[in-house]
Amino acid sequence: MNSKLKMFISGGVIGLVGVVLLILGNPGNMGLCIACFWRDITGALGLHRAGVVQYIRPEIIGIIFGSAIMAFIGGDFKSKGGSSPFVRFVLGFFLMIGALVFLGCPLRMIFRLANGDLNALIGLFGYVSGIFIGIQFLKKGYSLGKSIEQSQIAKYIMPIFGLVLLIFLVIRPAFILFSTEGPGSMAAPVIAALVGGLIVGALLQRTRICTAGGFRDLMLIKDTHFLFGLLGIFVFALAGNLIFNFDSFNLGFANQPIAHTNHLWNFLGMALVGLCSSLLGGCPIRQTVLASQGDSDAGITVLGLVMGAAFSHNFGLASSGAGPTSNGQIAVIIGLVVVSIIGYAVTRKSQLKVK
Amino acid sequence: MVETYCVVTFESTQHSLMFEKLLKDNKLGVKLMPVPRQLSSSCGTAAYVSCDEKDRILELTKINNIPISEFHILEVSKSGSILSKFMKK
């Protein structure tokens, strides 16, 4: 019980950080969203040219540093890798496409739900369904293989990338793009966002809270340890929104900020995210944290997310408030097929090994 | 006061499920759970088992060819304060 309470409170702090960042200026129901924030960074680097979603989100920099520092203190800062990197890249790529059709990663899904957006409930059903399908592969032996120790330099890559992003954010060179309108232009003050990210990164590294892990363990081994972290995020974010942010609380489907009401594609988009997350062993935020503590496989996954974000906007796959695009719908179907084939092929190979 | 408990870790989720079934079939106590924080920064699946049965468990996994990663014996301080638990880690 004690450990679950700890998870609940840690999640609660993350929920409150999200509410504070929302009040301080982040886009609607986007106090924290790992997929959206990586997408904004992708845009700021010029890898996609959607002018309304380009910004170097300090929250990501904070999460990288917070995780790396906490891992260093706890002795978890280690170079690891070599567990099917290219497969992980592809899974990260399609994960991002699914997230941008729904309009948010699983973390933002929780924050959307905590501000009354019921479209996120449809997304949650999709997400849990996707994880359920992933679990069937896990049960039959799916494993991307054991990671092994890598060269010492590997663990510094993500923190150095975070530092480079911070430098770009501060000196704003001409080749870095910053939105002047739209969600990319809406942001909490840099210092607040950095500090919020630091707190969230440190907590996530310590607690290992993962949106995919929470539901996976509930369904697979009937364990609620990680789920209490997710409940903490939801309950505290809901309470925070009701107390400090009541004007923006809007229970229902229609007129939600940066969301659409197409149930089918909200469901399927998040189903793709759930399937990819369970096959990767972690949702986007967990991948970001692991990458920051020296896990090269997670680092490659993050690059997959970035690549997915670039393609999503370059090919018109990402949804808007008006709804999903037909290109996006086709991409989600392709994603579900490709990822299922990956799940099947990896499972089949490991079954042969066990025999 | 220090409490001792035992945890088995695995390389894949499937191995943990096979292990759980093996122990249940042999009427041994087993409970799957997330890998304890002290052991790993990953969030995989481990099995909580009785320390008294260590030899029997290791023998069974060997005979039945169930791959396990490691058998850990953990000590947790039960002094009550959350701080002391953190210090222990």
XYZ file of C-alpha atoms in Angstrom:
444
model
C 0.000 0.000 0.000
C 2.783 2.336 0.953
C 4.467 1.962 -2.411
C 1.179 2.540 -4.221
C 0.596 5.712 -2.216
C 4.055 6.859 -3.236
C 3.190 6.192 -6.886
C -0.124 8.024 -6.503
C 1.517 11.103 -4.993
C 4.359 11.116 -7.541
C 1.770 10.946 -10.323
C -0.121 13.691 -8.527
C 2.884 16.008 -8.645
C 3.183 15.390 -12.396
C -0.536 16.152 -12.750
C -0.136 19.425 -10.869
C 2.911 20.427 -12.926
C 0.757 19.920 -16.034
C -2.015 22.116 -14.643
C 0.426 24.869 -13.646
C 2.071 24.875 -17.094
C -1.384 25.031 -18.701
C -2.342 28.044 -16.601
C 1.033 29.682 -17.347
C 0.366 29.617 -21.081
C 0.798 26.202 -22.684
C -1.763 25.344 -25.421
C -5.226 24.024 -24.497
C -5.142 20.834 -22.406
C -1.460 20.553 -23.296
C 0.167 21.292 -19.972
C 2.341 18.312 -20.796
C 2.312 16.262 -24.006
C 5.405 14.370 -24.986
C 4.358 13.587 -28.562
C 3.250 17.188 -29.203
C 6.378 18.626 -27.622
C 8.736 16.437 -29.661
C 6.654 17.375 -32.729
C 7.129 21.068 -31.910
C 10.885 20.528 -31.533
C 10.915 18.661 -34.863
C 9.263 21.709 -36.414
C 11.618 24.165 -34.725
C 14.533 22.235 -36.234
C 12.897 22.687 -39.629
C 12.260 18.988 -40.213
C 8.616 19.826 -40.914
C 7.201 23.138 -42.065
C 3.860 23.344 -40.269
C 4.271 26.964 -39.150
C 1.861 26.732 -36.210
C 3.656 23.923 -34.360
C 7.311 24.944 -34.157
C 8.917 25.611 -30.793
C 11.793 24.212 -28.734
C 9.729 23.039 -25.771
C 11.766 23.598 -22.590
C 9.728 20.867 -20.860
C 11.516 18.234 -22.961
C 14.925 19.727 -22.109
C 13.915 19.684 -18.440
C 12.758 16.075 -18.630
C 16.054 15.047 -20.261
C 18.133 16.773 -17.573
C 15.847 15.738 -14.707
C 15.996 12.074 -15.730
C 19.728 12.118 -16.405
C 20.547 13.790 -13.079
C 18.245 11.497 -11.085
C 19.672 8.458 -12.892
C 23.196 9.672 -12.127
C 22.380 10.051 -8.426
C 20.672 6.662 -8.263
C 23.356 4.785 -10.195
C 21.076 4.149 -13.186
C 23.005 6.337 -15.634
C 24.420 3.577 -17.844
C 25.105 3.069 -21.544
C 22.841 0.289 -22.765
C 21.579 -0.704 -26.182
C 21.522 -3.204 -28.987
C 17.992 -4.516 -28.565
C 16.499 -4.371 -32.075
C 17.160 -0.651 -32.655
C 15.757 -0.463 -36.199
C 12.539 -2.231 -35.213
C 12.166 0.245 -32.338
C 12.708 3.140 -34.730
C 9.814 1.928 -36.903
C 7.578 1.399 -33.852
C 8.392 4.929 -32.643
C 7.648 6.283 -36.112
C 4.167 4.752 -36.269
C 3.493 5.565 -32.624
C 3.871 9.256 -33.441
C 1.597 8.985 -36.479
C -1.136 7.431 -34.313
C -0.654 10.077 -31.623
C -0.952 12.932 -34.117
C -4.146 11.494 -35.611
C -5.639 11.421 -32.093
C -3.859 14.696 -31.206
C -1.831 13.800 -28.171
C 0.296 11.170 -26.504
C -1.141 9.013 -23.701
C -0.037 11.626 -21.164
C -1.986 14.387 -22.904
C -4.889 11.952 -23.173
C -4.974 11.871 -19.369
C -4.706 15.666 -19.179
C -7.473 16.074 -21.786
C -9.689 13.741 -19.802
C -8.888 15.664 -16.610
C -10.249 18.827 -18.217
C -13.506 17.262 -19.347
C -12.595 16.294 -22.941
C -14.552 13.064 -23.436
C -12.935 12.440 -26.844
C -9.964 11.388 -24.745
C -12.140 8.693 -23.195
C -12.616 7.206 -26.667
C -8.849 7.544 -27.085
C -8.344 5.719 -23.784
C -10.515 2.808 -24.979
C -8.403 2.675 -28.132
C -5.161 2.883 -26.166
C -6.137 0.053 -23.808
C -7.301 -2.048 -26.784
C -3.949 -1.511 -28.495
C -2.092 -2.556 -25.336
C -4.360 -5.608 -25.055
C -3.348 -6.685 -28.560
C 0.305 -6.062 -27.691
C -0.059 -8.245 -24.594
C -1.162 -11.165 -26.757
C 2.203 -10.939 -28.511
C 4.025 -10.655 -25.159
C 2.255 -13.760 -23.857
C 3.364 -15.749 -26.874
C 7.002 -14.812 -26.428
C 7.453 -11.408 -28.073
C 10.764 -9.871 -26.987
C 13.044 -7.415 -28.753
C 16.022 -9.067 -27.091
C 18.285 -8.220 -24.213
C 20.189 -4.958 -24.349
C 23.886 -5.021 -23.642
C 26.420 -2.531 -22.351
C 27.518 0.061 -24.889
C 30.452 2.415 -25.158
C 30.488 5.019 -22.362
C 29.952 7.857 -24.813
C 26.468 6.573 -25.697
C 24.889 7.682 -22.428
C 25.971 11.299 -22.902
C 24.301 11.685 -26.309
C 20.796 12.539 -25.088
C 21.905 14.957 -22.355
C 24.192 16.692 -24.902
C 21.261 16.867 -27.340
C 19.243 18.474 -24.528
C 22.038 20.990 -23.985
C 22.150 21.830 -27.704
C 18.387 22.365 -27.686
C 18.754 24.649 -24.673
C 21.392 26.710 -26.470
C 19.129 27.001 -29.543
C 16.251 28.048 -27.295
C 18.280 30.763 -25.596
C 20.176 32.290 -28.525
C 17.409 31.676 -31.103
C 19.574 31.373 -34.248
C 17.868 32.277 -37.546
C 17.711 28.647 -38.717
C 15.579 27.600 -35.747
C 11.879 28.222 -36.410
C 9.538 29.604 -33.781
C 5.785 29.783 -34.414
C 4.296 33.243 -34.238
C 0.728 31.935 -34.172
C -1.132 28.739 -33.261
C -0.264 26.202 -30.549
C 3.469 26.547 -31.206
C 3.309 30.180 -30.120
C 1.516 29.383 -26.867
C 3.942 28.531 -24.109
C 4.596 28.810 -20.412
C 7.620 30.990 -19.522
C 10.883 29.204 -20.315
C 12.100 28.989 -16.711
C 8.786 27.592 -15.448
C 8.669 25.040 -18.271
C 12.282 23.997 -17.628
C 11.706 23.585 -13.892
C 8.436 21.718 -14.509
C 10.247 19.382 -16.899
C 13.072 18.832 -14.401
C 10.605 17.811 -11.680
C 8.665 15.527 -14.026
C 11.816 13.936 -15.469
C 13.306 13.259 -12.035
C 10.058 11.784 -10.718
C 9.495 9.606 -13.776
C 13.037 8.266 -13.667
C 12.698 7.415 -9.994
C 9.199 5.928 -10.095
C 9.321 4.432 -13.642
C 5.711 5.538 -14.172
C 4.656 4.635 -17.702
C 1.192 4.930 -19.182
C 1.619 1.701 -21.156
C 3.161 -0.176 -18.221
C 0.265 0.755 -15.948
C -2.408 -0.775 -18.168
C -0.188 -3.651 -19.281
C 0.486 -4.816 -15.738
C -3.186 -4.462 -14.836
C -4.232 -6.751 -17.692
C -1.229 -9.059 -17.832
C -0.316 -9.736 -14.198
C -3.210 -8.052 -12.325
C -0.794 -5.651 -10.663
C -1.807 -2.041 -9.993
C 1.555 -0.574 -8.883
C 2.098 1.652 -11.941
C -1.617 2.250 -12.450
C -1.690 4.205 -9.188
C 0.796 6.629 -10.726
C -1.573 7.217 -13.643
C -4.506 7.613 -11.271
C -2.449 10.195 -9.377
C -1.839 12.190 -12.574
C -5.549 12.110 -13.423
C -6.955 12.849 -9.967
C -4.581 15.719 -9.177
C -4.901 17.208 -12.673
C -8.703 17.010 -12.398
C -8.671 18.606 -8.955
C -6.167 21.236 -10.111
C -8.277 22.107 -13.143
C -11.476 22.328 -11.103
C -9.886 24.547 -8.455
C -7.460 26.770 -10.360
C -8.616 26.547 -13.943
C -12.371 26.174 -13.735
C -13.077 28.547 -16.646
C -11.483 26.152 -19.103
C -13.158 23.005 -17.707
C -15.603 21.782 -20.322
C -17.245 18.388 -19.931
C -18.306 16.936 -23.277
C -17.163 16.084 -26.782
C -17.630 19.322 -28.712
C -15.491 22.466 -28.685
C -12.462 20.961 -26.974
C -9.107 22.675 -27.536
C -6.806 21.014 -30.081
C -9.046 17.952 -30.442
C -11.528 16.515 -32.906
C -14.704 14.533 -32.365
C -14.218 11.697 -34.846
C -14.644 8.706 -32.523
C -13.407 6.057 -34.948
C -10.101 7.781 -35.634
C -9.594 8.874 -32.042
C -9.994 5.198 -31.162
C -7.805 3.782 -33.944
C -5.112 6.448 -33.571
C -4.680 5.603 -29.908
C -4.990 1.863 -30.590
C -1.910 2.236 -32.789
C -0.171 4.164 -29.994
C -1.098 1.455 -27.463
C 0.099 -1.362 -29.687
C 3.415 0.373 -30.447
C 3.919 1.336 -26.782
C 3.385 -2.181 -25.498
C 5.688 -3.650 -28.150
C 8.310 -1.014 -27.279
C 7.885 -1.586 -23.540
C 7.011 2.032 -22.871
C 5.038 5.072 -23.985
C 6.718 8.210 -25.404
C 7.444 9.748 -22.011
C 9.053 6.556 -20.723
C 11.138 6.354 -23.907
C 12.309 9.935 -23.368
C 13.279 9.175 -19.773
C 15.104 5.949 -20.671
C 16.928 7.693 -23.524
C 18.088 10.339 -21.039
C 19.528 7.742 -18.649
C 21.702 6.159 -21.322
C 19.417 3.675 -23.082
C 20.363 3.944 -26.769
C 17.404 1.799 -27.812
C 15.057 4.364 -26.309
C 17.163 7.075 -27.966
C 16.550 5.471 -31.353
C 12.852 5.250 -30.486
C 12.804 8.991 -29.775
C 14.397 9.582 -33.181
C 11.601 7.413 -34.607
C 9.090 9.713 -32.894
C 10.821 12.748 -34.403
C 10.819 11.172 -37.851
C 7.148 10.233 -37.437
C 6.326 13.837 -36.513
C 8.203 15.170 -39.540
C 6.368 12.825 -41.923
C 3.023 13.468 -40.216
C 3.147 17.163 -41.037
C 4.974 16.914 -44.360
C 2.475 14.342 -45.694
C -0.607 15.871 -44.084
C -1.212 12.917 -41.747
C -1.777 14.893 -38.544
C -5.353 15.749 -37.614
C -6.611 19.226 -36.820
C -9.586 20.543 -34.908
C -11.600 19.874 -38.077
C -10.865 16.140 -37.827
C -8.543 13.529 -39.244
C -7.260 13.754 -42.820
C -7.721 10.917 -45.306
C -3.941 10.620 -45.559
C -3.827 10.240 -41.792
C -6.486 7.525 -41.854
C -4.565 5.565 -44.484
C -1.344 5.983 -42.479
C -2.978 4.635 -39.301
C -4.243 1.559 -41.167
C -0.788 1.004 -42.694
C 0.693 1.472 -39.217
C -1.619 -1.100 -37.618
C -0.787 -3.619 -40.357
C 2.987 -3.025 -40.304
C 3.212 -3.080 -36.506
C 1.119 -6.262 -36.307
C 3.452 -7.907 -38.822
C 6.428 -6.820 -36.700
C 4.745 -8.236 -33.581
C 4.011 -11.506 -35.329
C 7.474 -11.865 -36.877
C 9.329 -11.079 -33.633
C 7.082 -13.446 -31.669
C 7.562 -16.218 -34.191
C 11.340 -15.875 -34.060
C 11.483 -16.034 -30.253
C 9.166 -19.073 -30.228
C 11.608 -20.879 -32.462
C 14.370 -19.973 -30.010
C 12.517 -21.337 -26.964
C 11.931 -24.659 -28.674
C 13.605 -4.547 11.587
C 14.698 -6.031 8.312
C 12.433 -8.213 6.203
C 13.845 -10.584 3.609
C 12.023 -11.559 0.460
C 12.923 -13.244 -2.788
C 12.354 -12.194 -6.374
C 13.073 -13.949 -9.660
C 13.764 -11.853 -12.766
C 13.398 -12.840 -16.420
C 14.526 -11.847 -19.861
C 11.030 -11.762 -21.302
C 7.461 -11.453 -20.117
C 6.646 -14.833 -21.578
C 9.297 -16.500 -19.409
C 7.706 -14.970 -16.308
C 4.308 -16.369 -17.337
C 5.818 -19.820 -17.944
C 7.519 -19.617 -14.542
C 4.274 -18.631 -12.817
C 2.458 -21.599 -14.348
C 5.256 -23.991 -13.375
C 5.174 -22.919 -9.736
C 1.392 -22.971 -9.555
C 1.304 -26.468 -11.064
C 3.698 -27.552 -8.314
C 1.611 -25.884 -5.580
C 4.296 -23.312 -4.797
C 3.424 -19.723 -3.911
C 4.162 -17.167 -6.637
C 3.033 -13.640 -7.448
C 4.033 -11.691 -10.554
C 4.882 -8.037 -10.001
C 6.881 -5.190 -11.538
C 10.646 -5.602 -11.078
C 11.535 -3.982 -7.706
C 13.129 -0.549 -8.060
C 16.268 -1.682 -6.202
C 16.990 -4.266 -8.881
C 16.418 -2.352 -12.061
C 15.403 0.926 -13.643
C 13.377 -1.045 -16.193
C 9.710 -1.790 -15.667
C 9.547 -5.452 -16.641
C 7.881 -8.349 -14.870
C 9.380 -10.275 -11.954
C 8.055 -13.020 -9.660
C 7.775 -12.804 -5.897
C 8.491 -16.222 -4.344
C 9.223 -17.852 -1.008
C 12.902 -17.778 -0.041
C 12.565 -21.168 1.714
C 11.782 -22.822 -1.595
C 14.849 -21.487 -3.415
C 16.478 -24.883 -4.073
C 13.223 -26.498 -5.164
C 12.412 -23.588 -7.510
C 15.832 -23.606 -9.126
C 15.643 -27.374 -9.582
C 12.160 -27.168 -11.147
C 13.156 -24.438 -13.610
C 16.185 -26.490 -14.606
C 14.264 -29.728 -15.135
C 11.484 -28.007 -17.061
C 13.822 -25.794 -19.049
C 12.216 -22.502 -17.989
C 14.758 -19.724 -18.537
C 15.182 -17.368 -15.586
C 17.527 -14.429 -15.408
C 18.416 -14.292 -11.710
C 17.211 -15.286 -8.239
C 17.485 -12.250 -5.956
C 17.333 -12.124 -2.180
C 16.278 -8.643 -1.080
C 16.341 -6.992 2.304
C 13.872 -4.245 3.063
C 13.997 -2.180 6.221
C 10.605 -2.193 7.921
C 11.393 0.621 10.328
C 8.409 2.479 8.968
C 9.772 5.813 7.877
C 9.674 6.463 4.158
C 13.015 8.235 4.462
C 14.782 5.162 5.806
C 13.530 3.198 2.796
C 14.973 5.776 0.460
C 18.280 5.723 2.318
C 18.406 1.973 2.022
C 18.081 2.179 -1.748
